[in-house]
Amino acid sequence: MSEDGEPRSVGDEMDPEERGWLSWVSPHYRRCDFPGEGLTEEHEVSVFADRVWGWQLDVAVRLLEADRHSDYAVLAIVASYFEMIGKHLEGFEGHGASEKHFLIGFRDVFADRPPEETERIGGRIYEAVRCGLYHDGVTGAGIAVAGRDDPHGYKEQPDADGNVELMIKPGAILDRVRLHFASYVGELLADPKSDKRARFLRRFRSVHGGPPPDEPKTSP
């Protein structure tokens, strides 16, 4: 027991260095799972993928299956994906520039849609969904969550006041994000010399520390 009478966890009794060494870096990996010299590039990709799948996207799937009121929670999870993936696609090493990278990520996830559409829809989702949920706990004006039987991931339609309402189906957006992330991770692992791998490593190491990757050589 602690001095205030609360039960102690096993971690409370550990030496801080030992506790850090045994801490989880993703759902399936602890720090002690990796060699003392640090993570290889493949380890970095694997830890990143395990975190996004196990701590976010797979959780969102379980939420949809288990709770009929989980749509906004799922929407909050997938809304965080676009900026994150945009910064990794760009190899961004700074802070801020949230909207810029959100739109980069959104356009990449919906690369099959017309650019003017993804720019407009992405902008609305950034302002009213991403910022609304993060800052106010609810989406902004002009956003509605579609029924789970709606065939569209998102669509614009007139509302009762004649404004353009954006209907969003969180489960469909989640499906698209999951496909995109699986493809992205596959590309990172398939070509160690790619520029996409170099940009990923630059972002990953700017967050976690580590030397910047060498830029891949390109043919003249």
Coordinates of C-alpha atoms in Angstrom, one line a residue:
M1 CA 0.0 0.0 0.0
S2 CA 1.1 3.6 -0.6
E3 CA 1.3 6.1 2.2
D4 CA -2.2 7.4 1.4
G5 CA -3.6 3.9 1.7
E6 CA -4.1 3.3 -2.0
P7 CA -3.0 -0.1 -3.5
R8 CA 0.4 0.0 -5.3
S9 CA 0.8 -1.5 -8.7
V10 CA 3.8 -3.8 -9.5
G11 CA 5.2 -0.9 -11.5
D12 CA 5.4 1.3 -8.4
E13 CA 8.0 -1.1 -6.9
M14 CA 10.2 -1.2 -9.9
D15 CA 13.4 0.7 -10.5
P16 CA 12.5 3.5 -13.0
E17 CA 14.9 2.2 -15.6
E18 CA 13.5 -1.3 -15.3
R19 CA 10.0 0.0 -15.6
G20 CA 10.9 2.0 -18.7
W21 CA 12.6 -1.1 -20.2
L22 CA 9.4 -3.2 -19.7
S23 CA 7.0 -0.5 -20.8
W24 CA 4.8 -1.1 -23.9
V25 CA 5.7 0.8 -27.1
S26 CA 2.7 -0.6 -29.0
P27 CA 0.1 -3.3 -28.2
H28 CA 2.5 -6.2 -29.1
Y29 CA 5.9 -4.8 -28.3
R30 CA 7.8 -3.7 -25.2
R31 CA 11.1 -1.8 -25.2
C32 CA 12.9 -4.9 -24.1
D33 CA 11.8 -6.8 -27.3
F34 CA 14.3 -4.9 -29.3
P35 CA 18.1 -5.1 -29.3
G36 CA 20.1 -2.7 -27.1
E37 CA 21.4 -0.8 -30.1
G38 CA 17.9 0.4 -31.0
L39 CA 15.2 -0.3 -33.5
T40 CA 16.0 -1.2 -37.1
E41 CA 14.0 0.6 -39.9
E42 CA 11.7 -2.5 -40.1
H43 CA 11.2 -2.4 -36.4
E44 CA 10.2 1.3 -36.7
V45 CA 7.6 0.5 -39.3
S46 CA 6.3 -2.4 -37.3
V47 CA 5.9 -0.5 -34.1
F48 CA 4.2 2.4 -35.9
A49 CA 1.8 0.0 -37.7
D50 CA 1.1 -1.9 -34.5
R51 CA 0.2 1.3 -32.7
V52 CA -2.1 2.7 -35.3
W53 CA -3.9 -0.7 -35.8
G54 CA -4.0 -1.8 -32.2
W55 CA -4.5 1.5 -30.3
Q56 CA -6.8 3.2 -32.9
L57 CA -8.2 1.5 -36.0
D58 CA -9.0 -1.9 -34.5
V59 CA -10.5 -0.3 -31.4
A60 CA -12.7 1.7 -33.7
V61 CA -13.9 -1.5 -35.4
R62 CA -14.8 -3.0 -32.1
L63 CA -16.6 0.1 -31.0
L64 CA -18.8 0.0 -34.1
E65 CA -19.6 -3.6 -33.5
A66 CA -20.3 -3.3 -29.8
D67 CA -22.1 0.1 -29.3
R68 CA -24.8 1.7 -31.5
H69 CA -23.9 5.1 -30.0
S70 CA -20.2 4.8 -30.9
D71 CA -20.4 6.7 -34.3
Y72 CA -19.0 10.0 -32.9
A73 CA -16.2 8.2 -31.0
V74 CA -15.3 6.4 -34.2
L75 CA -15.4 9.6 -36.2
A76 CA -13.0 11.2 -33.7
I77 CA -10.6 8.3 -34.2
V78 CA -10.7 8.4 -38.0
A79 CA -10.5 12.3 -38.0
S80 CA -7.2 12.1 -36.3
Y81 CA -5.8 9.8 -39.0
F82 CA -5.7 12.3 -41.9
E83 CA -3.3 14.8 -40.3
M84 CA -1.1 12.0 -38.9
I85 CA -0.7 10.2 -42.2
G86 CA -0.3 13.5 -44.1
K87 CA 2.7 14.4 -41.8
H88 CA 4.3 11.0 -42.4
L89 CA 3.7 11.2 -46.1
E90 CA 5.5 14.5 -46.2
G91 CA 8.2 13.6 -43.7
F92 CA 7.3 16.7 -41.7
E93 CA 9.6 17.4 -38.8
G94 CA 8.1 20.5 -37.3
H95 CA 5.0 21.4 -35.3
G96 CA 1.7 22.8 -36.3
A97 CA 0.6 23.0 -40.0
S98 CA -2.4 20.9 -39.0
E99 CA -4.8 21.8 -41.7
K100 CA -2.2 21.6 -44.4
H101 CA -1.3 18.0 -43.5
F102 CA -4.9 17.0 -42.8
L103 CA -5.8 17.9 -46.3
I104 CA -2.7 16.1 -47.7
G105 CA -3.8 13.0 -45.9
F106 CA -7.4 13.3 -46.8
R107 CA -6.6 13.7 -50.5
D108 CA -4.3 10.6 -50.4
V109 CA -7.0 8.5 -48.7
F110 CA -9.6 9.6 -51.3
A111 CA -7.1 9.8 -54.2
D112 CA -9.8 8.3 -56.5
R113 CA -12.1 11.3 -56.1
P114 CA -11.8 14.6 -58.0
P115 CA -9.3 17.0 -56.4
E116 CA -11.8 19.8 -56.2
E117 CA -14.1 17.5 -54.2
T118 CA -11.5 16.3 -51.8
E119 CA -10.3 19.8 -51.2
R120 CA -13.8 21.1 -50.4
I121 CA -14.9 18.0 -48.4
G122 CA -11.6 17.7 -46.6
G123 CA -11.8 21.4 -45.6
R124 CA -15.3 21.0 -44.2
I125 CA -14.3 17.8 -42.3
Y126 CA -11.2 19.5 -40.9
E127 CA -13.1 22.5 -39.6
A128 CA -16.4 21.0 -38.5
V129 CA -15.4 17.4 -37.6
R130 CA -11.8 17.3 -36.6
C131 CA -11.8 20.7 -34.9
G132 CA -15.4 20.4 -33.7
L133 CA -14.8 17.1 -31.9
Y134 CA -11.4 18.0 -30.5
H135 CA -12.4 21.4 -29.2
D136 CA -16.1 21.2 -28.5
G137 CA -16.9 17.5 -28.2
V138 CA -19.4 17.7 -31.1
T139 CA -19.3 18.3 -34.8
G140 CA -19.9 21.8 -36.1
A141 CA -22.9 23.2 -38.0
G142 CA -23.7 21.5 -41.3
I143 CA -22.5 18.0 -40.4
A144 CA -24.8 15.0 -39.9
V145 CA -24.0 11.4 -39.1
A146 CA -25.6 9.1 -41.6
G147 CA -27.4 5.9 -40.7
R148 CA -25.3 2.8 -40.7
D149 CA -27.3 1.4 -43.7
D150 CA -26.4 4.5 -45.8
P151 CA -24.3 3.4 -48.9
H152 CA -22.2 6.6 -49.0
G153 CA -19.0 7.4 -47.0
Y154 CA -19.9 11.1 -47.3
K155 CA -22.3 13.1 -49.4
E156 CA -23.5 16.7 -49.6
Q157 CA -27.2 17.4 -49.8
P158 CA -29.6 20.3 -49.1
D159 CA -30.9 20.6 -45.5
A160 CA -34.2 21.9 -44.4
D161 CA -32.9 25.5 -44.5
G162 CA -31.5 25.2 -48.0
N163 CA -27.9 25.0 -46.9
V164 CA -25.6 22.2 -48.0
E165 CA -25.3 19.6 -45.3
L166 CA -22.5 17.1 -45.2
M167 CA -23.6 13.6 -44.3
I168 CA -20.9 11.3 -43.0
K169 CA -20.9 7.6 -42.4
P170 CA -18.1 6.9 -39.8
G171 CA -18.0 3.2 -40.6
A172 CA -17.5 3.7 -44.3
I173 CA -14.8 6.3 -43.6
L174 CA -13.1 3.9 -41.3
D175 CA -13.2 1.2 -44.0
R176 CA -11.4 3.5 -46.4
V177 CA -8.8 4.5 -43.8
R178 CA -8.1 0.9 -43.0
L179 CA -7.5 0.0 -46.6
H180 CA -5.3 3.1 -47.0
F181 CA -3.2 2.3 -44.0
A182 CA -2.7 -1.3 -45.0
S183 CA -1.5 -0.2 -48.4
Y184 CA 0.8 2.5 -46.9
V185 CA 2.5 0.1 -44.5
G186 CA 2.9 -2.5 -47.3
E187 CA 4.7 0.1 -49.4
L188 CA 7.0 1.0 -46.5
L189 CA 8.0 -2.6 -46.0
A190 CA 8.2 -3.5 -49.7
D191 CA 10.9 -0.9 -50.7
P192 CA 13.5 0.0 -48.1
K193 CA 15.1 2.5 -50.5
S194 CA 12.0 4.4 -51.5
D195 CA 11.4 8.1 -50.9
K196 CA 8.2 7.2 -49.1
R197 CA 10.2 5.1 -46.6
A198 CA 12.7 8.0 -46.1
R199 CA 9.9 10.5 -45.4
F200 CA 8.3 8.1 -43.0
L201 CA 11.5 7.6 -41.1
R202 CA 12.1 11.4 -41.0
R203 CA 8.8 12.0 -39.3
F204 CA 9.0 9.0 -37.0
R205 CA 12.4 9.9 -35.8
S206 CA 11.5 13.6 -35.4
V207 CA 8.8 12.4 -32.9
H208 CA 10.8 9.7 -31.1
G209 CA 14.4 10.8 -31.6
G210 CA 17.1 9.3 -33.7
P211 CA 19.3 10.2 -36.7
P212 CA 17.6 11.3 -39.8
P213 CA 17.5 8.7 -42.6
D214 CA 19.8 9.1 -45.6
E215 CA 17.9 10.4 -48.6
P216 CA 17.5 7.7 -51.3
K217 CA 19.6 8.2 -54.3
T218 CA 17.7 9.1 -57.5
S219 CA 18.9 8.6 -61.0
P220 CA 20.0 11.7 -62.9

